[in-house]
mmCIF file with all atom_site columns, C-alpha atoms in Angstrom:
data_model
loop_
_atom_site.group_PDB
_atom_site.id
_atom_site.type_symbol
_atom_site.label_atom_id
_atom_site.label_alt_id
_atom_site.label_comp_id
_atom_site.label_asym_id
_atom_site.label_entity_id
_atom_site.label_seq_id
_atom_site.pdbx_PDB_ins_code
_atom_site.Cartn_x
_atom_site.Cartn_y
_atom_site.Cartn_z
_atom_site.occupancy
_atom_site.B_iso_or_equiv
_atom_site.pdbx_formal_charge
_atom_site.auth_seq_id
_atom_site.auth_comp_id
_atom_site.auth_asym_id
_atom_site.auth_atom_id
_atom_site.pdbx_PDB_model_num
ATOM 1   C CA . MET A 1 1   ? 98.744  173.247 -6.959 1.00 68.00 ? 209 MET A CA 1
ATOM 2   C CA . LYS A 1 2   ? 97.183  169.448 -6.550 1.00 74.00 ? 210 LYS A CA 1
ATOM 3   C CA . PRO A 1 3   ? 93.987  170.058 -5.601 1.00 72.00 ? 211 PRO A CA 1
ATOM 4   C CA . ARG A 1 4   ? 93.997  167.593 -2.454 1.00 78.00 ? 212 ARG A CA 1
ATOM 5   C CA . ILE A 1 5   ? 92.383  168.111 1.257  1.00 79.00 ? 213 ILE A CA 1
ATOM 6   C CA . SER A 1 6   ? 93.919  166.178 3.879  1.00 84.00 ? 214 SER A CA 1
ATOM 7   C CA . VAL A 1 7   ? 92.441  167.613 6.817  1.00 89.00 ? 215 VAL A CA 1
ATOM 8   C CA . ILE A 1 8   ? 89.517  169.551 7.767  1.00 91.00 ? 216 ILE A CA 1
ATOM 9   C CA . THR A 1 9   ? 89.565  171.881 10.885 1.00 89.00 ? 217 THR A CA 1
ATOM 10  C CA . LEU A 1 10  ? 86.102  173.165 12.618 1.00 90.00 ? 218 LEU A CA 1
ATOM 11  C CA . GLY A 1 11  ? 86.924  175.556 14.952 1.00 89.00 ? 219 GLY A CA 1
ATOM 12  C CA . VAL A 1 12  ? 85.017  174.492 18.264 1.00 91.00 ? 220 VAL A CA 1
ATOM 13  C CA . ASP A 1 13  ? 83.456  176.621 21.502 1.00 90.00 ? 221 ASP A CA 1
ATOM 14  C CA . ASP A 1 14  ? 84.762  173.796 23.869 1.00 94.00 ? 222 ASP A CA 1
ATOM 15  C CA . LEU A 1 15  ? 87.370  170.642 22.821 1.00 96.00 ? 223 LEU A CA 1
ATOM 16  C CA . ALA A 1 16  ? 86.068  168.188 25.337 1.00 97.00 ? 224 ALA A CA 1
ATOM 17  C CA . ARG A 1 17  ? 82.177  168.385 24.144 1.00 96.00 ? 225 ARG A CA 1
ATOM 18  C CA . ALA A 1 18  ? 82.947  168.547 20.800 1.00 96.00 ? 226 ALA A CA 1
ATOM 19  C CA . VAL A 1 19  ? 85.454  165.364 20.824 1.00 98.00 ? 227 VAL A CA 1
ATOM 20  C CA . ALA A 1 20  ? 82.547  163.903 23.507 1.00 98.00 ? 228 ALA A CA 1
ATOM 21  C CA . PHE A 1 21  ? 79.931  164.486 20.733 1.00 98.00 ? 229 PHE A CA 1
ATOM 22  C CA . TYR A 1 22  ? 81.457  163.240 17.720 1.00 97.00 ? 230 TYR A CA 1
ATOM 23  C CA . ARG A 1 23  ? 83.304  160.491 19.726 1.00 98.00 ? 231 ARG A CA 1
ATOM 24  C CA . ASP A 1 24  ? 80.802  159.137 22.388 1.00 97.00 ? 232 ASP A CA 1
ATOM 25  C CA . GLY A 1 25  ? 77.751  160.534 20.092 1.00 97.00 ? 233 GLY A CA 1
ATOM 26  C CA . LEU A 1 26  ? 78.623  159.571 17.025 1.00 96.00 ? 234 LEU A CA 1
ATOM 27  C CA . GLY A 1 27  ? 81.284  156.963 17.674 1.00 97.00 ? 235 GLY A CA 1
ATOM 28  C CA . TRP A 1 28  ? 84.070  158.011 15.510 1.00 96.00 ? 236 TRP A CA 1
ATOM 29  C CA . LEU A 1 29  ? 87.558  156.874 16.531 1.00 96.00 ? 237 LEU A CA 1
ATOM 30  C CA . THR A 1 30  ? 90.341  159.530 18.314 1.00 97.00 ? 238 THR A CA 1
ATOM 31  C CA . ARG A 1 31  ? 92.911  159.294 20.131 1.00 95.00 ? 239 ARG A CA 1
ATOM 32  C CA . GLY A 1 32  ? 91.190  162.244 22.221 1.00 96.00 ? 240 GLY A CA 1
ATOM 33  C CA . ILE A 1 33  ? 92.818  165.773 22.891 1.00 95.00 ? 241 ILE A CA 1
ATOM 34  C CA . VAL A 1 34  ? 96.346  166.320 22.427 1.00 93.00 ? 242 VAL A CA 1
ATOM 35  C CA . GLY A 1 35  ? 98.536  169.292 22.572 1.00 88.00 ? 243 GLY A CA 1
ATOM 36  C CA . SER A 1 36  ? 98.157  172.088 25.136 1.00 82.00 ? 244 SER A CA 1
ATOM 37  C CA . ALA A 1 37  ? 95.449  174.440 25.657 1.00 78.00 ? 245 ALA A CA 1
ATOM 38  C CA . GLU A 1 38  ? 98.053  176.539 27.363 1.00 77.00 ? 246 GLU A CA 1
ATOM 39  C CA . GLN A 1 39  ? 100.226 176.609 24.098 1.00 81.00 ? 247 GLN A CA 1
ATOM 40  C CA . HIS A 1 40  ? 96.935  176.964 22.127 1.00 80.00 ? 248 HIS A CA 1
ATOM 41  C CA . SER A 1 41  ? 98.233  173.789 20.747 1.00 82.00 ? 249 SER A CA 1
ATOM 42  C CA . ALA A 1 42  ? 95.048  171.385 22.294 1.00 91.00 ? 250 ALA A CA 1
ATOM 43  C CA . VAL A 1 43  ? 93.423  169.084 18.961 1.00 92.00 ? 251 VAL A CA 1
ATOM 44  C CA . ALA A 1 44  ? 91.409  166.508 18.781 1.00 96.00 ? 252 ALA A CA 1
ATOM 45  C CA . PHE A 1 45  ? 91.705  164.026 15.206 1.00 95.00 ? 253 PHE A CA 1
ATOM 46  C CA . PHE A 1 46  ? 89.722  161.785 13.914 1.00 97.00 ? 254 PHE A CA 1
ATOM 47  C CA . ALA A 1 47  ? 90.200  159.815 10.677 1.00 94.00 ? 255 ALA A CA 1
ATOM 48  C CA . LEU A 1 48  ? 87.868  159.994 8.325  1.00 93.00 ? 256 LEU A CA 1
ATOM 49  C CA . GLN A 1 49  ? 88.741  158.068 5.688  1.00 89.00 ? 257 GLN A CA 1
ATOM 50  C CA . PRO A 1 50  ? 91.977  157.228 4.581  1.00 90.00 ? 258 PRO A CA 1
ATOM 51  C CA . GLY A 1 51  ? 94.312  160.121 3.998  1.00 87.00 ? 259 GLY A CA 1
ATOM 52  C CA . ILE A 1 52  ? 91.300  162.417 5.592  1.00 91.00 ? 260 ILE A CA 1
ATOM 53  C CA . GLN A 1 53  ? 91.438  163.661 8.724  1.00 92.00 ? 261 GLN A CA 1
ATOM 54  C CA . LEU A 1 54  ? 88.529  166.052 10.685 1.00 94.00 ? 262 LEU A CA 1
ATOM 55  C CA . ALA A 1 55  ? 90.101  168.022 13.573 1.00 93.00 ? 263 ALA A CA 1
ATOM 56  C CA . LEU A 1 56  ? 89.122  169.986 16.684 1.00 94.00 ? 264 LEU A CA 1
ATOM 57  C CA . PHE A 1 57  ? 90.079  173.079 17.665 1.00 90.00 ? 265 PHE A CA 1
ATOM 58  C CA . PRO A 1 58  ? 89.000  175.426 20.462 1.00 91.00 ? 266 PRO A CA 1
ATOM 59  C CA . ARG A 1 59  ? 88.254  178.793 18.190 1.00 87.00 ? 267 ARG A CA 1
ATOM 60  C CA . ALA A 1 60  ? 90.432  181.187 20.224 1.00 88.00 ? 268 ALA A CA 1
ATOM 61  C CA . SER A 1 61  ? 93.345  178.941 19.134 1.00 87.00 ? 269 SER A CA 1
ATOM 62  C CA . LEU A 1 62  ? 92.354  178.753 15.170 1.00 82.00 ? 270 LEU A CA 1
ATOM 63  C CA . ALA A 1 63  ? 92.023  182.220 15.114 1.00 80.00 ? 271 ALA A CA 1
ATOM 64  C CA . LEU A 1 64  ? 95.575  182.580 16.771 1.00 83.00 ? 272 LEU A CA 1
ATOM 65  C CA . GLU A 1 65  ? 96.961  180.529 14.355 1.00 74.00 ? 273 GLU A CA 1
ATOM 66  C CA . ALA A 1 66  ? 95.610  181.783 11.352 1.00 70.00 ? 274 ALA A CA 1
ATOM 67  C CA . GLY A 1 67  ? 96.400  185.523 12.060 1.00 76.00 ? 275 GLY A CA 1
ATOM 68  C CA . VAL A 1 68  ? 92.553  186.032 12.260 1.00 76.00 ? 276 VAL A CA 1
ATOM 69  C CA . ALA A 1 69  ? 89.506  187.404 14.136 1.00 77.00 ? 277 ALA A CA 1
ATOM 70  C CA . GLU A 1 70  ? 87.927  184.952 16.189 1.00 75.00 ? 278 GLU A CA 1
ATOM 71  C CA . PRO A 1 71  ? 84.339  183.936 14.119 1.00 72.00 ? 279 PRO A CA 1
ATOM 72  C CA . PRO A 1 72  ? 81.282  184.086 16.419 1.00 71.00 ? 280 PRO A CA 1
ATOM 73  C CA . SER A 1 73  ? 80.263  180.901 17.996 1.00 71.00 ? 281 SER A CA 1
ATOM 74  C CA . GLY A 1 74  ? 77.221  179.256 16.030 1.00 64.00 ? 282 GLY A CA 1
ATOM 75  C CA . THR A 1 75  ? 78.512  180.658 12.703 1.00 61.00 ? 283 THR A CA 1
ATOM 76  C CA . SER A 1 76  ? 80.450  178.480 9.640  1.00 62.00 ? 284 SER A CA 1
ATOM 77  C CA . GLY A 1 77  ? 81.364  179.233 6.319  1.00 62.00 ? 285 GLY A CA 1
ATOM 78  C CA . CYS A 1 78  ? 81.047  175.719 4.791  1.00 73.00 ? 286 CYS A CA 1
ATOM 79  C CA . LEU A 1 79  ? 78.532  172.740 4.789  1.00 78.00 ? 287 LEU A CA 1
ATOM 80  C CA . LEU A 1 80  ? 79.855  168.837 5.858  1.00 87.00 ? 288 LEU A CA 1
ATOM 81  C CA . SER A 1 81  ? 77.892  166.125 4.173  1.00 87.00 ? 289 SER A CA 1
ATOM 82  C CA . HIS A 1 82  ? 78.230  162.760 4.890  1.00 92.00 ? 290 HIS A CA 1
ATOM 83  C CA . ASN A 1 83  ? 76.365  160.564 2.053  1.00 92.00 ? 291 ASN A CA 1
ATOM 84  C CA . VAL A 1 84  ? 74.906  157.457 2.987  1.00 93.00 ? 292 VAL A CA 1
ATOM 85  C CA . ALA A 1 85  ? 74.643  153.652 1.209  1.00 94.00 ? 293 ALA A CA 1
ATOM 86  C CA . ARG A 1 86  ? 70.864  153.614 1.534  1.00 95.00 ? 294 ARG A CA 1
ATOM 87  C CA . ARG A 1 87  ? 67.869  155.958 1.994  1.00 96.00 ? 295 ARG A CA 1
ATOM 88  C CA . GLU A 1 88  ? 66.668  154.894 5.533  1.00 97.00 ? 296 GLU A CA 1
ATOM 89  C CA . GLN A 1 89  ? 69.941  155.780 6.497  1.00 96.00 ? 297 GLN A CA 1
ATOM 90  C CA . VAL A 1 90  ? 69.378  159.529 6.573  1.00 97.00 ? 298 VAL A CA 1
ATOM 91  C CA . ALA A 1 91  ? 66.968  159.039 9.068  1.00 98.00 ? 299 ALA A CA 1
ATOM 92  C CA . GLU A 1 92  ? 69.525  157.109 11.426 1.00 97.00 ? 300 GLU A CA 1
ATOM 93  C CA . VAL A 1 93  ? 72.110  159.193 10.903 1.00 96.00 ? 301 VAL A CA 1
ATOM 94  C CA . LEU A 1 94  ? 70.229  162.386 11.994 1.00 97.00 ? 302 LEU A CA 1
ATOM 95  C CA . ALA A 1 95  ? 68.429  160.749 14.885 1.00 98.00 ? 303 ALA A CA 1
ATOM 96  C CA . GLN A 1 96  ? 71.971  159.755 16.338 1.00 97.00 ? 304 GLN A CA 1
ATOM 97  C CA . ALA A 1 97  ? 73.196  162.740 15.524 1.00 97.00 ? 305 ALA A CA 1
ATOM 98  C CA . ALA A 1 98  ? 69.893  164.450 17.700 1.00 97.00 ? 306 ALA A CA 1
ATOM 99  C CA . ALA A 1 99  ? 70.363  161.596 20.360 1.00 97.00 ? 307 ALA A CA 1
ATOM 100 C CA . ALA A 1 100 ? 74.647  162.770 20.784 1.00 97.00 ? 308 ALA A CA 1
ATOM 101 C CA . GLY A 1 101 ? 73.370  166.439 21.230 1.00 97.00 ? 309 GLY A CA 1
ATOM 102 C CA . GLY A 1 102 ? 73.227  167.941 17.939 1.00 96.00 ? 310 GLY A CA 1
ATOM 103 C CA . ARG A 1 103 ? 69.918  170.152 16.773 1.00 94.00 ? 311 ARG A CA 1
ATOM 104 C CA . ILE A 1 104 ? 68.015  168.888 13.735 1.00 96.00 ? 312 ILE A CA 1
ATOM 105 C CA . LEU A 1 105 ? 68.086  171.428 10.734 1.00 93.00 ? 313 LEU A CA 1
ATOM 106 C CA . ARG A 1 106 ? 66.086  169.743 8.775  1.00 94.00 ? 314 ARG A CA 1
ATOM 107 C CA . ALA A 1 107 ? 64.345  166.652 8.950  1.00 96.00 ? 315 ALA A CA 1
ATOM 108 C CA . PRO A 1 108 ? 64.882  163.973 6.245  1.00 97.00 ? 316 PRO A CA 1
ATOM 109 C CA . ARG A 1 109 ? 62.728  164.517 2.834  1.00 95.00 ? 317 ARG A CA 1
ATOM 110 C CA . ASP A 1 110 ? 63.300  163.815 -0.703 1.00 95.00 ? 318 ASP A CA 1
ATOM 111 C CA . THR A 1 111 ? 65.247  166.296 -2.901 1.00 90.00 ? 319 THR A CA 1
ATOM 112 C CA . ALA A 1 112 ? 65.141  168.015 -6.350 1.00 87.00 ? 320 ALA A CA 1
ATOM 113 C CA . TRP A 1 113 ? 68.451  166.203 -7.204 1.00 85.00 ? 321 TRP A CA 1
ATOM 114 C CA . GLY A 1 114 ? 66.338  162.554 -6.738 1.00 91.00 ? 322 GLY A CA 1
ATOM 115 C CA . GLY A 1 115 ? 68.078  161.597 -3.079 1.00 92.00 ? 323 GLY A CA 1
ATOM 116 C CA . HIS A 1 116 ? 67.057  162.162 -0.020 1.00 96.00 ? 324 HIS A CA 1
ATOM 117 C CA . ALA A 1 117 ? 68.352  164.218 2.520  1.00 93.00 ? 325 ALA A CA 1
ATOM 118 C CA . GLY A 1 118 ? 68.194  165.974 6.239  1.00 94.00 ? 326 GLY A CA 1
ATOM 119 C CA . TYR A 1 119 ? 70.422  168.574 7.753  1.00 93.00 ? 327 TYR A CA 1
ATOM 120 C CA . PHE A 1 120 ? 72.127  168.464 11.601 1.00 94.00 ? 328 PHE A CA 1
ATOM 121 C CA . GLN A 1 121 ? 74.295  171.189 13.162 1.00 92.00 ? 329 GLN A CA 1
ATOM 122 C CA . ASP A 1 122 ? 77.115  169.607 15.497 1.00 93.00 ? 330 ASP A CA 1
ATOM 123 C CA . PRO A 1 123 ? 77.406  171.780 18.914 1.00 94.00 ? 331 PRO A CA 1
ATOM 124 C CA . ASP A 1 124 ? 79.351  174.477 17.815 1.00 90.00 ? 332 ASP A CA 1
ATOM 125 C CA . GLY A 1 125 ? 77.056  175.128 15.273 1.00 86.00 ? 333 GLY A CA 1
ATOM 126 C CA . HIS A 1 126 ? 78.669  173.620 12.020 1.00 89.00 ? 334 HIS A CA 1
ATOM 127 C CA . PRO A 1 127 ? 75.774  172.264 10.038 1.00 87.00 ? 335 PRO A CA 1
ATOM 128 C CA . TRP A 1 128 ? 75.920  169.038 8.555  1.00 92.00 ? 336 TRP A CA 1
ATOM 129 C CA . GLU A 1 129 ? 74.262  167.358 5.439  1.00 90.00 ? 337 GLU A CA 1
ATOM 130 C CA . VAL A 1 130 ? 73.358  163.881 5.682  1.00 93.00 ? 338 VAL A CA 1
ATOM 131 C CA . ALA A 1 131 ? 72.476  162.583 1.981  1.00 92.00 ? 339 ALA A CA 1
ATOM 132 C CA . TRP A 1 132 ? 71.361  159.324 0.228  1.00 94.00 ? 340 TRP A CA 1
ATOM 133 C CA . ASN A 1 133 ? 72.201  159.802 -3.664 1.00 91.00 ? 341 ASN A CA 1
ATOM 134 C CA . PRO A 1 134 ? 70.959  156.858 -5.478 1.00 92.00 ? 342 PRO A CA 1
ATOM 135 C CA . LYS A 1 135 ? 73.585  158.354 -8.423 1.00 88.00 ? 343 LYS A CA 1
ATOM 136 C CA . TRP A 1 136 ? 76.759  158.097 -6.126 1.00 83.00 ? 344 TRP A CA 1
ATOM 137 C CA . PRO A 1 137 ? 77.052  154.455 -4.776 1.00 82.00 ? 345 PRO A CA 1
ATOM 138 C CA . VAL A 1 138 ? 78.397  154.403 -1.018 1.00 83.00 ? 346 VAL A CA 1
ATOM 139 C CA . GLU A 1 139 ? 79.940  151.196 -0.165 1.00 81.00 ? 347 GLU A CA 1
ATOM 140 C CA . ASP A 1 140 ? 77.747  150.295 3.152  1.00 74.00 ? 348 ASP A CA 1
ATOM 141 C CA . ASP A 1 141 ? 79.180  149.835 6.654  1.00 62.00 ? 349 ASP A CA 1
#
């Protein structure tokens, strides 16, 4: 198997609220919710970068689709990371996430690996790292 990630799917409690957080609060582009809640197919997609999408899918629908128990709200077994081009952008992105309804988990700070990072949770409890790593150049938008 060739390693490749095409879609990162997050289970959410309230799809409309989650879409509003990422679309309206963070400014990410989406066509909105597609599919049917009644058929457990309602989902929203956000293009992250070429070839990679973020999908928001109701927790109950995700559990039904995958054939697993529905995970409790506010839990996540992974950490998503958003790297920025400049050190000061860490605080800017965290402020944007907080204004959109996210919860700051850890304020920006210098790291042991020589960078600068902070953490927030989206409204469904998924943790995000916002990091500037001087060894990983990121194209400035």
